[in-house]
């Protein structure tokens, strides 16, 4: 088999056989196939699409590029959540401690770094001084037993193919494909040794898949893939027409997560976290209904138990837990700049992807694989869709350390807000369809 032939056949829209896909994934994981050939194949797959059989073969090959963990000897149901990616999406940091604080459910969470214009849980967690997402498998298991949860990145053992392909897709314009997203998410989630999975499938201008139709197809594909592998999987379609919460940027999002765990924080972020945690508690057989799960999640925040669990998780993974009471220990940017409304009116819409790109341009994400991320930079949003604004009023504040690309980021933010004379019609519901529930 020659890699160039697999690239050419996919380029010409041929269907690849499972053994051909496995050859490609195994070769790339071992380092025998270089990035440039994988990039070419990914672009061909992106443009030509993969059918159901090819997507299943890709997921399977990526899953078996490493070990499939078995935590059946660890007491309790193992449940995880994964998002398809959004702007300001910090829910993992909040719901993992809530669910584990309930007792009886464990959360072995393998997360990703920022991808394209979206942020990544690992980058956010690493803004906590000392926090390590690079646990060995033995440490992962130990954390799961001791604390009930660990949030880690892919290791050399767990879905290593996705680790490499994710970083490559991030910088080669090959993210927004249903099949590639499904294989990426499901390969790492199926390797985690979970019993059940809640998927947060984002839809809207800040999501990879902008339309309900595309997001629904992705949700169905992932639910079906999980079920075939014997897992209980539910997918919630959730709104990403505007950022979630009030911040986007790694350290600022950690702070906002702590606010929610304290019982404060923005209403939209809190609501989505309660719903996702409720589904996790339900699939974890800790509660009898999703409604009961939502009340339980709210109570775990109100009692302070969720925040205490977050403190335990941070300590367990080597982080400085003092950040929880003293946010000044998190890095903050040296400068700020307000972007203001150019006219009176209402926020009619936001080009949410542009806001995510602005964070990357400020240094909060990567444009090349080897780029490092500045944890301190980001955006604070002052206005949401439907809000009234007056000319000159601040829409968003940029937090930055270098002005090298400040003007580019400012333009992106300024043009991301659509100001209309009339209030916009009804927004998409924060939580829409549930698939597989
Ligand atoms: N999240 C992932 O883990 N992979 C993708 O491809 C998109 C979002």
Short mmCIF file of C-alpha atoms and ligand atoms in Angstrom, two decimals:
data_model
loop_
_atom_site.label_atom_id
_atom_site.label_comp_id
_atom_site.label_asym_id
_atom_site.label_seq_id
_atom_site.Cartn_x
_atom_site.Cartn_y
_atom_site.Cartn_z
CA UNK A 1 0.00 0.00 0.00
CA UNK A 2 1.28 3.50 -0.79
CA UNK A 3 0.09 6.55 1.14
CA UNK A 4 0.10 8.69 -1.99
CA UNK A 5 -2.43 6.31 -3.57
CA UNK A 6 -4.72 6.62 -0.54
CA UNK A 7 -4.50 10.40 -0.83
CA UNK A 8 -5.20 10.32 -4.57
CA UNK A 9 -8.13 7.92 -4.21
CA UNK A 10 -9.76 10.06 -1.51
CA UNK A 11 -9.02 13.15 -3.60
CA UNK A 12 -10.98 11.47 -6.42
CA UNK A 13 -13.86 10.60 -4.06
CA UNK A 14 -13.27 6.84 -3.93
CA UNK A 15 -14.36 4.87 -0.86
CA UNK A 16 -11.44 3.59 1.21
CA UNK A 17 -11.48 0.16 2.78
CA UNK A 18 -11.21 -0.23 6.58
CA UNK A 19 -7.73 -1.81 6.22
CA UNK A 20 -6.55 1.13 4.12
CA UNK A 21 -7.77 3.61 6.75
CA UNK A 22 -6.10 1.54 9.49
CA UNK A 23 -2.83 1.52 7.52
CA UNK A 24 -2.93 5.30 7.28
CA UNK A 25 -3.75 5.88 10.95
CA UNK A 26 -1.25 3.31 12.26
CA UNK A 27 1.52 4.67 10.02
CA UNK A 28 0.85 8.24 11.08
CA UNK A 29 0.69 7.34 14.77
CA UNK A 30 4.05 5.51 14.54
CA UNK A 31 5.61 8.49 12.77
CA UNK A 32 6.18 6.63 9.48
CA UNK A 33 3.76 8.88 7.60
CA UNK A 34 4.77 12.56 7.69
CA UNK A 35 2.50 15.49 8.59
CA UNK A 36 2.40 16.73 4.99
CA UNK A 37 0.91 13.49 3.70
CA UNK A 38 -1.60 13.29 6.53
CA UNK A 39 -2.54 16.95 5.93
CA UNK A 40 -3.19 16.18 2.26
CA UNK A 41 -5.33 13.15 3.15
CA UNK A 42 -7.29 15.11 5.77
CA UNK A 43 -8.04 17.84 3.23
CA UNK A 44 -9.16 15.23 0.69
CA UNK A 45 -11.39 13.61 3.34
CA UNK A 46 -12.70 17.03 4.33
CA UNK A 47 -13.59 18.00 0.76
CA UNK A 48 -14.87 14.64 -0.47
CA UNK A 49 -16.42 13.45 2.80
CA UNK A 50 -16.31 10.03 4.39
CA UNK A 51 -19.32 7.74 4.30
CA UNK A 52 -20.69 5.86 7.33
CA UNK A 53 -18.44 2.83 6.87
CA UNK A 54 -15.33 4.98 6.41
CA UNK A 55 -16.22 7.09 9.48
CA UNK A 56 -16.70 3.93 11.56
CA UNK A 57 -13.36 2.55 10.30
CA UNK A 58 -11.59 5.85 11.06
CA UNK A 59 -13.06 6.01 14.58
CA UNK A 60 -12.09 2.40 15.20
CA UNK A 61 -8.53 2.85 13.89
CA UNK A 62 -8.04 6.00 15.99
CA UNK A 63 -9.51 4.32 19.09
CA UNK A 64 -7.16 1.34 18.68
CA UNK A 65 -4.12 3.53 17.99
CA UNK A 66 -3.64 3.26 21.76
CA UNK A 67 -5.06 1.43 24.73
CA UNK A 68 -8.73 1.14 25.55
CA UNK A 69 -8.92 1.70 29.29
CA UNK A 70 -10.88 -0.57 31.56
CA UNK A 71 -12.09 0.93 34.82
CA UNK A 72 -14.65 -1.79 35.52
CA UNK A 73 -12.87 -2.52 38.81
CA UNK A 74 -13.29 1.10 39.96
CA UNK A 75 -16.58 1.43 41.87
CA UNK A 76 -19.39 3.56 40.43
CA UNK A 77 -20.64 4.46 36.96
CA UNK A 78 -18.08 6.22 34.80
CA UNK A 79 -19.64 9.09 32.88
CA UNK A 80 -18.10 11.86 30.78
CA UNK A 81 -19.17 14.89 28.76
CA UNK A 82 -17.60 16.30 25.59
CA UNK A 83 -18.36 19.42 23.61
CA UNK A 84 -17.91 19.81 19.86
CA UNK A 85 -16.26 23.16 20.61
CA UNK A 86 -17.34 26.71 21.18
CA UNK A 87 -16.31 30.20 22.28
CA UNK A 88 -16.24 30.71 26.05
CA UNK A 89 -17.21 27.09 26.61
CA UNK A 90 -15.78 26.29 30.04
CA UNK A 91 -18.49 23.87 31.17
CA UNK A 92 -16.13 20.90 31.74
CA UNK A 93 -14.37 22.75 34.57
CA UNK A 94 -17.69 23.26 36.30
CA UNK A 95 -19.64 20.08 35.70
CA UNK A 96 -16.88 17.56 36.46
CA UNK A 97 -16.67 18.70 40.13
CA UNK A 98 -20.47 18.98 40.43
CA UNK A 99 -21.07 15.43 39.21
CA UNK A 100 -18.28 13.89 41.26
CA UNK A 101 -19.39 15.78 44.40
CA UNK A 102 -22.74 13.96 44.14
CA UNK A 103 -20.92 10.72 44.98
CA UNK A 104 -21.22 7.42 43.17
CA UNK A 105 -20.33 8.74 39.69
CA UNK A 106 -16.77 9.02 38.40
CA UNK A 107 -15.58 11.26 35.59
CA UNK A 108 -12.50 10.11 33.65
CA UNK A 109 -12.23 13.09 31.31
CA UNK A 110 -9.85 13.22 28.36
CA UNK A 111 -10.00 16.71 26.92
CA UNK A 112 -8.50 18.69 24.09
CA UNK A 113 -6.56 21.87 23.50
CA UNK A 114 -7.91 24.87 21.64
CA UNK A 115 -9.01 23.93 18.15
CA UNK A 116 -9.43 26.56 15.42
CA UNK A 117 -11.32 29.49 16.92
CA UNK A 118 -12.55 27.44 19.91
CA UNK A 119 -10.91 27.15 23.31
CA UNK A 120 -9.75 23.89 24.88
CA UNK A 121 -10.19 22.59 28.42
CA UNK A 122 -6.51 21.64 28.72
CA UNK A 123 -5.30 25.16 27.89
CA UNK A 124 -7.74 26.62 30.41
CA UNK A 125 -6.63 24.23 33.17
CA UNK A 126 -2.97 24.92 32.48
CA UNK A 127 -3.54 28.56 33.33
CA UNK A 128 -3.79 27.37 36.95
CA UNK A 129 -0.16 27.49 38.15
CA UNK A 130 1.26 23.97 38.49
CA UNK A 131 -1.80 22.17 37.11
CA UNK A 132 -0.69 19.14 35.11
CA UNK A 133 -2.86 17.60 32.43
CA UNK A 134 -0.13 15.11 31.55
CA UNK A 135 -0.88 12.33 34.02
CA UNK A 136 0.39 8.82 33.44
CA UNK A 137 -2.22 6.10 33.19
CA UNK A 138 -1.39 5.00 36.75
CA UNK A 139 -1.88 8.58 37.99
CA UNK A 140 -5.13 8.88 36.01
CA UNK A 141 -6.48 5.74 37.67
CA UNK A 142 -5.29 6.87 41.08
CA UNK A 143 -7.01 10.26 40.71
CA UNK A 144 -10.20 8.54 39.63
CA UNK A 145 -10.13 6.36 42.72
CA UNK A 146 -9.02 9.06 45.17
CA UNK A 147 -10.95 12.11 43.96
CA UNK A 148 -13.48 10.62 41.54
CA UNK A 149 -12.24 12.61 38.57
CA UNK A 150 -9.23 13.53 36.47
CA UNK A 151 -9.02 15.90 33.53
CA UNK A 152 -6.16 14.98 31.24
CA UNK A 153 -4.93 15.19 27.66
CA UNK A 154 -4.33 12.26 25.40
CA UNK A 155 -1.24 10.36 26.43
CA UNK A 156 0.96 8.18 24.28
CA UNK A 157 -1.35 5.38 25.41
CA UNK A 158 -4.83 6.89 24.87
CA UNK A 159 -5.96 7.64 21.31
CA UNK A 160 -2.52 8.96 20.30
CA UNK A 161 -3.69 9.20 16.68
CA UNK A 162 -6.22 11.86 17.68
CA UNK A 163 -3.62 13.79 19.64
CA UNK A 164 -1.50 14.15 16.48
CA UNK A 165 -4.36 14.61 14.04
CA UNK A 166 -6.15 17.15 16.24
CA UNK A 167 -3.06 19.37 16.33
CA UNK A 168 -2.67 19.03 12.56
CA UNK A 169 -6.35 19.73 11.78
CA UNK A 170 -6.19 22.80 13.99
CA UNK A 171 -3.74 24.50 11.65
CA UNK A 172 -4.66 23.03 8.25
CA UNK A 173 -8.30 24.11 7.91
CA UNK A 174 -9.66 20.59 8.30
CA UNK A 175 -11.72 20.83 11.47
CA UNK A 176 -15.28 21.43 10.25
CA UNK A 177 -16.05 17.95 8.98
CA UNK A 178 -18.74 15.78 10.58
CA UNK A 179 -16.77 12.57 10.06
CA UNK A 180 -13.47 13.98 11.32
CA UNK A 181 -15.14 15.53 14.38
CA UNK A 182 -17.02 12.30 15.14
CA UNK A 183 -13.88 10.15 14.85
CA UNK A 184 -11.84 12.61 16.92
CA UNK A 185 -14.32 12.87 19.77
CA UNK A 186 -15.55 9.30 19.86
CA UNK A 187 -12.09 7.69 19.58
CA UNK A 188 -10.88 9.40 22.74
CA UNK A 189 -14.16 9.05 24.59
CA UNK A 190 -14.50 5.35 23.79
CA UNK A 191 -10.92 4.80 24.98
CA UNK A 192 -11.70 6.27 28.41
CA UNK A 193 -13.39 3.27 29.95
CA UNK A 194 -16.74 5.06 30.40
CA UNK A 195 -20.23 3.61 30.69
CA UNK A 196 -22.06 6.68 29.42
CA UNK A 197 -21.40 9.95 27.61
CA UNK A 198 -23.16 13.30 27.31
CA UNK A 199 -22.33 15.19 24.12
CA UNK A 200 -22.76 18.95 23.90
CA UNK A 201 -23.18 19.58 20.18
CA UNK A 202 -22.84 23.28 19.52
CA UNK A 203 -24.81 24.97 16.76
CA UNK A 204 -24.61 28.54 15.49
CA UNK A 205 -22.16 31.18 14.30
CA UNK A 206 -19.47 30.18 16.85
CA UNK A 207 -19.76 26.42 16.28
CA UNK A 208 -17.87 24.35 13.72
CA UNK A 209 -21.23 23.29 12.31
CA UNK A 210 -23.35 26.39 11.87
CA UNK A 211 -26.74 24.94 10.94
CA UNK A 212 -29.16 22.83 12.99
CA UNK A 213 -29.32 20.32 10.15
CA UNK A 214 -25.53 19.74 10.16
CA UNK A 215 -25.29 19.68 13.95
CA UNK A 216 -28.16 17.19 14.15
CA UNK A 217 -26.46 14.87 11.65
CA UNK A 218 -23.23 15.04 13.67
CA UNK A 219 -25.13 14.34 16.90
CA UNK A 220 -26.86 11.33 15.34
CA UNK A 221 -23.55 10.03 13.95
CA UNK A 222 -21.85 10.23 17.36
CA UNK A 223 -24.79 8.75 19.29
CA UNK A 224 -24.94 5.85 16.82
CA UNK A 225 -21.15 5.30 16.97
CA UNK A 226 -21.24 5.20 20.79
CA UNK A 227 -24.17 2.83 20.90
CA UNK A 228 -22.51 0.45 18.47
CA UNK A 229 -19.68 0.26 21.00
CA UNK A 230 -22.11 -0.51 23.85
CA UNK A 231 -22.12 2.94 25.49
CA UNK A 232 -25.13 4.97 26.59
CA UNK A 233 -24.83 8.25 24.68
CA UNK A 234 -27.01 11.35 24.68
CA UNK A 235 -26.39 14.47 22.57
CA UNK A 236 -27.79 17.93 23.41
CA UNK A 237 -27.89 20.60 20.70
CA UNK A 238 -26.90 23.85 22.40
CA UNK A 239 -26.68 27.43 21.23
CA UNK A 240 -23.38 28.90 20.04
CA UNK A 241 -24.67 32.00 18.23
CA UNK A 242 -22.89 33.99 20.93
CA UNK A 243 -20.15 33.19 23.45
CA UNK A 244 -21.09 31.20 26.52
CA UNK A 245 -20.78 33.31 29.65
CA UNK A 246 -18.97 36.62 29.81
CA UNK A 247 -15.36 35.69 29.03
CA UNK A 248 -13.23 33.92 26.44
CA UNK A 249 -9.56 33.45 27.29
CA UNK A 250 -7.91 30.79 29.38
CA UNK A 251 -7.29 32.29 32.84
CA UNK A 252 -10.40 34.46 32.68
CA UNK A 253 -12.49 31.37 31.97
CA UNK A 254 -11.03 29.59 34.98
CA UNK A 255 -12.08 32.56 37.10
CA UNK A 256 -15.57 32.52 35.62
CA UNK A 257 -15.86 28.77 36.30
CA UNK A 258 -14.94 29.36 39.94
CA UNK A 259 -17.61 32.09 40.08
CA UNK A 260 -20.26 29.60 38.89
CA UNK A 261 -19.07 27.00 41.40
CA UNK A 262 -19.50 29.67 44.08
CA UNK A 263 -23.14 30.14 43.07
CA UNK A 264 -22.56 33.31 41.05
CA UNK A 265 -21.48 33.76 37.41
CA UNK A 266 -23.49 34.40 34.25
CA UNK A 267 -26.97 32.88 34.01
CA UNK A 268 -26.50 31.19 30.60
CA UNK A 269 -23.33 29.43 31.70
CA UNK A 270 -24.84 28.29 34.99
CA UNK A 271 -27.99 27.02 33.25
CA UNK A 272 -26.10 24.97 30.66
CA UNK A 273 -23.85 23.50 33.36
CA UNK A 274 -26.88 22.48 35.43
CA UNK A 275 -28.49 20.77 32.44
CA UNK A 276 -25.30 18.94 31.36
CA UNK A 277 -24.55 17.88 34.95
CA UNK A 278 -28.16 16.72 35.31
CA UNK A 279 -27.84 14.44 32.29
CA UNK A 280 -24.55 13.07 33.60
CA UNK A 281 -26.11 12.33 37.00
CA UNK A 282 -29.07 10.69 35.25
CA UNK A 283 -26.89 8.49 33.01
CA UNK A 284 -24.72 7.83 36.07
CA UNK A 285 -27.88 6.39 37.71
CA UNK A 286 -27.46 8.79 40.60
CA UNK A 287 -30.91 10.38 40.08
CA UNK A 288 -34.19 9.11 38.62
CA UNK A 289 -34.82 11.97 36.20
CA UNK A 290 -33.02 14.85 34.53
CA UNK A 291 -35.17 17.32 36.54
CA UNK A 292 -34.02 15.68 39.77
CA UNK A 293 -30.44 15.87 38.47
CA UNK A 294 -30.80 19.59 37.88
CA UNK A 295 -31.99 20.24 41.43
CA UNK A 296 -29.21 18.02 42.78
CA UNK A 297 -26.61 19.95 40.74
CA UNK A 298 -27.95 23.31 42.00
CA UNK A 299 -27.82 22.02 45.57
CA UNK A 300 -24.22 20.80 45.16
CA UNK A 301 -23.27 24.34 44.12
CA UNK A 302 -25.31 26.00 46.90
CA UNK A 303 -23.79 23.78 49.59
CA UNK A 304 -20.23 24.53 48.44
CA UNK A 305 -19.53 20.82 47.84
CA UNK A 306 -18.90 21.29 44.13
CA UNK A 307 -16.35 24.05 44.81
CA UNK A 308 -14.63 21.88 47.42
CA UNK A 309 -14.42 19.07 44.86
CA UNK A 310 -12.85 21.46 42.36
CA UNK A 311 -10.25 22.35 45.01
CA UNK A 312 -9.51 18.63 45.47
CA UNK A 313 -9.15 18.10 41.72
CA UNK A 314 -6.76 21.05 41.40
CA UNK A 315 -4.61 19.78 44.29
CA UNK A 316 -4.63 16.21 42.99
CA UNK A 317 -3.26 17.39 39.63
CA UNK A 318 -0.53 19.51 41.19
CA UNK A 319 -2.23 22.89 40.78
CA UNK A 320 -2.10 25.81 43.17
CA UNK A 321 -5.54 25.58 44.81
CA UNK A 322 -5.06 29.02 46.38
CA UNK A 323 -6.29 30.47 43.05
CA UNK A 324 -9.79 29.49 44.12
CA UNK A 325 -9.81 32.08 46.90
CA UNK A 326 -7.27 34.45 45.40
CA UNK A 327 -7.85 35.05 41.68
CA UNK A 328 -4.83 37.40 41.59
CA UNK A 329 -2.71 34.24 41.45
CA UNK A 330 -4.06 33.66 37.95
CA UNK A 331 -2.19 35.54 35.22
CA UNK A 332 -3.85 38.73 34.04
CA UNK A 333 -3.01 40.81 30.96
CA UNK A 334 -1.10 44.07 31.20
CA UNK A 335 -3.48 46.17 29.08
CA UNK A 336 -7.15 46.51 28.21
CA UNK A 337 -9.00 48.17 25.35
CA UNK A 338 -12.76 48.69 25.02
CA UNK A 339 -14.51 48.14 21.72
CA UNK A 340 -17.53 50.44 21.65
CA UNK A 341 -20.83 50.58 19.76
CA UNK A 342 -20.73 52.69 16.60
CA UNK A 343 -24.50 53.40 16.74
CA UNK A 344 -27.55 53.31 18.99
CA UNK A 345 -29.69 50.20 18.67
CA UNK A 346 -29.80 46.56 19.68
CA UNK A 347 -27.34 43.70 19.38
CA UNK A 348 -29.04 41.86 16.52
CA UNK A 349 -26.46 39.06 16.15
CA UNK A 350 -22.81 38.25 16.78
CA UNK A 351 -20.35 36.68 14.37
CA UNK A 352 -19.26 34.49 17.24
CA UNK A 353 -16.48 32.66 15.35
CA UNK A 354 -14.76 36.04 14.81
CA UNK A 355 -14.72 36.59 18.58
CA UNK A 356 -12.96 33.25 18.99
CA UNK A 357 -10.46 34.16 16.27
CA UNK A 358 -9.80 37.46 18.07
CA UNK A 359 -8.74 35.51 21.19
CA UNK A 360 -6.35 33.44 19.05
CA UNK A 361 -4.95 36.60 17.41
CA UNK A 362 -4.28 38.08 20.86
CA UNK A 363 -2.21 34.96 21.63
CA UNK A 364 -4.82 32.94 23.54
CA UNK A 365 -4.78 30.10 20.97
CA UNK A 366 -2.52 28.56 18.34
CA UNK A 367 -2.08 29.33 14.66
CA UNK A 368 0.83 26.89 14.26
CA UNK A 369 1.25 23.59 16.09
CA UNK A 370 4.30 24.82 17.99
CA UNK A 371 2.77 28.14 19.15
CA UNK A 372 2.58 28.66 22.88
CA UNK A 373 -0.57 30.08 24.44
CA UNK A 374 -0.75 33.22 26.59
CA UNK A 375 -3.10 32.29 29.46
CA UNK A 376 -3.79 35.90 30.42
CA UNK A 377 -5.27 37.35 27.24
CA UNK A 378 -8.89 37.26 26.14
CA UNK A 379 -12.18 39.05 25.85
CA UNK A 380 -14.81 40.19 28.33
CA UNK A 381 -18.26 40.51 26.78
CA UNK A 382 -20.56 43.25 28.06
CA UNK A 383 -23.51 42.82 25.70
CA UNK A 384 -25.60 39.87 24.59
CA UNK A 385 -27.94 39.42 21.64
CA UNK A 386 -31.10 41.46 22.23
CA UNK A 387 -29.45 43.99 24.56
CA UNK A 388 -30.00 47.66 23.87
CA UNK A 389 -26.81 49.67 23.25
CA UNK A 390 -26.01 53.35 23.04
CA UNK A 391 -23.40 54.79 20.66
CA UNK A 392 -20.00 54.80 22.43
CA UNK A 393 -21.01 52.14 24.98
CA UNK A 394 -18.53 49.30 25.54
CA UNK A 395 -19.48 46.05 23.80
CA UNK A 396 -16.40 44.06 24.71
CA UNK A 397 -13.04 44.59 26.42
CA UNK A 398 -9.85 43.18 24.94
CA UNK A 399 -7.25 42.03 27.50
CA UNK A 400 -3.84 41.93 25.82
CA UNK A 401 -0.12 41.80 26.48
CA UNK A 402 1.29 42.73 23.08
CA UNK A 403 -0.07 45.28 20.63
CA UNK A 404 1.57 43.56 17.65
CA UNK A 405 -1.81 42.32 16.37
CA UNK A 406 -4.10 44.41 18.54
CA UNK A 407 -5.66 46.28 15.61
CA UNK A 408 -6.50 43.00 13.85
CA UNK A 409 -8.17 41.66 17.00
CA UNK A 410 -10.01 44.95 17.57
CA UNK A 411 -11.39 44.91 14.00
CA UNK A 412 -12.53 41.31 14.40
CA UNK A 413 -14.40 42.17 17.58
CA UNK A 414 -15.86 45.41 16.26
CA UNK A 415 -17.25 43.74 13.14
CA UNK A 416 -18.48 40.71 15.10
CA UNK A 417 -21.29 42.75 16.66
CA UNK A 418 -24.24 43.44 14.38
CA UNK A 419 -26.18 46.48 15.67
CA UNK A 420 -29.75 46.75 14.41
CA UNK A 421 -32.34 49.52 14.90
CA UNK A 422 -34.97 47.01 16.06
CA UNK A 423 -34.71 44.31 18.71
CA UNK A 424 -34.01 40.93 17.06
CA UNK A 425 -36.62 38.14 16.96
CA UNK A 426 -36.56 35.13 19.25
CA UNK A 427 -33.12 33.61 19.86
CA UNK A 428 -32.33 29.92 19.54
CA UNK A 429 -32.99 28.15 22.86
CA UNK A 430 -29.85 27.69 24.96
CA UNK A 431 -30.58 23.96 25.09
CA UNK A 432 -32.40 22.60 22.07
CA UNK A 433 -33.06 19.07 20.84
CA UNK A 434 -31.87 16.08 22.78
CA UNK A 435 -30.82 13.17 20.58
CA UNK A 436 -30.68 9.67 21.97
CA UNK A 437 -32.30 10.60 25.31
N1 LIG B 1 -13.54 18.33 19.77
C1 LIG B 1 -12.72 17.28 19.51
O1 LIG B 1 -12.25 16.61 20.43
N2 LIG B 1 -12.44 17.01 18.24
C2 LIG B 1 -12.95 17.71 17.20
O2 LIG B 1 -12.67 17.39 16.07
C3 LIG B 1 -13.80 18.80 17.48
C4 LIG B 1 -14.08 19.10 18.78
#
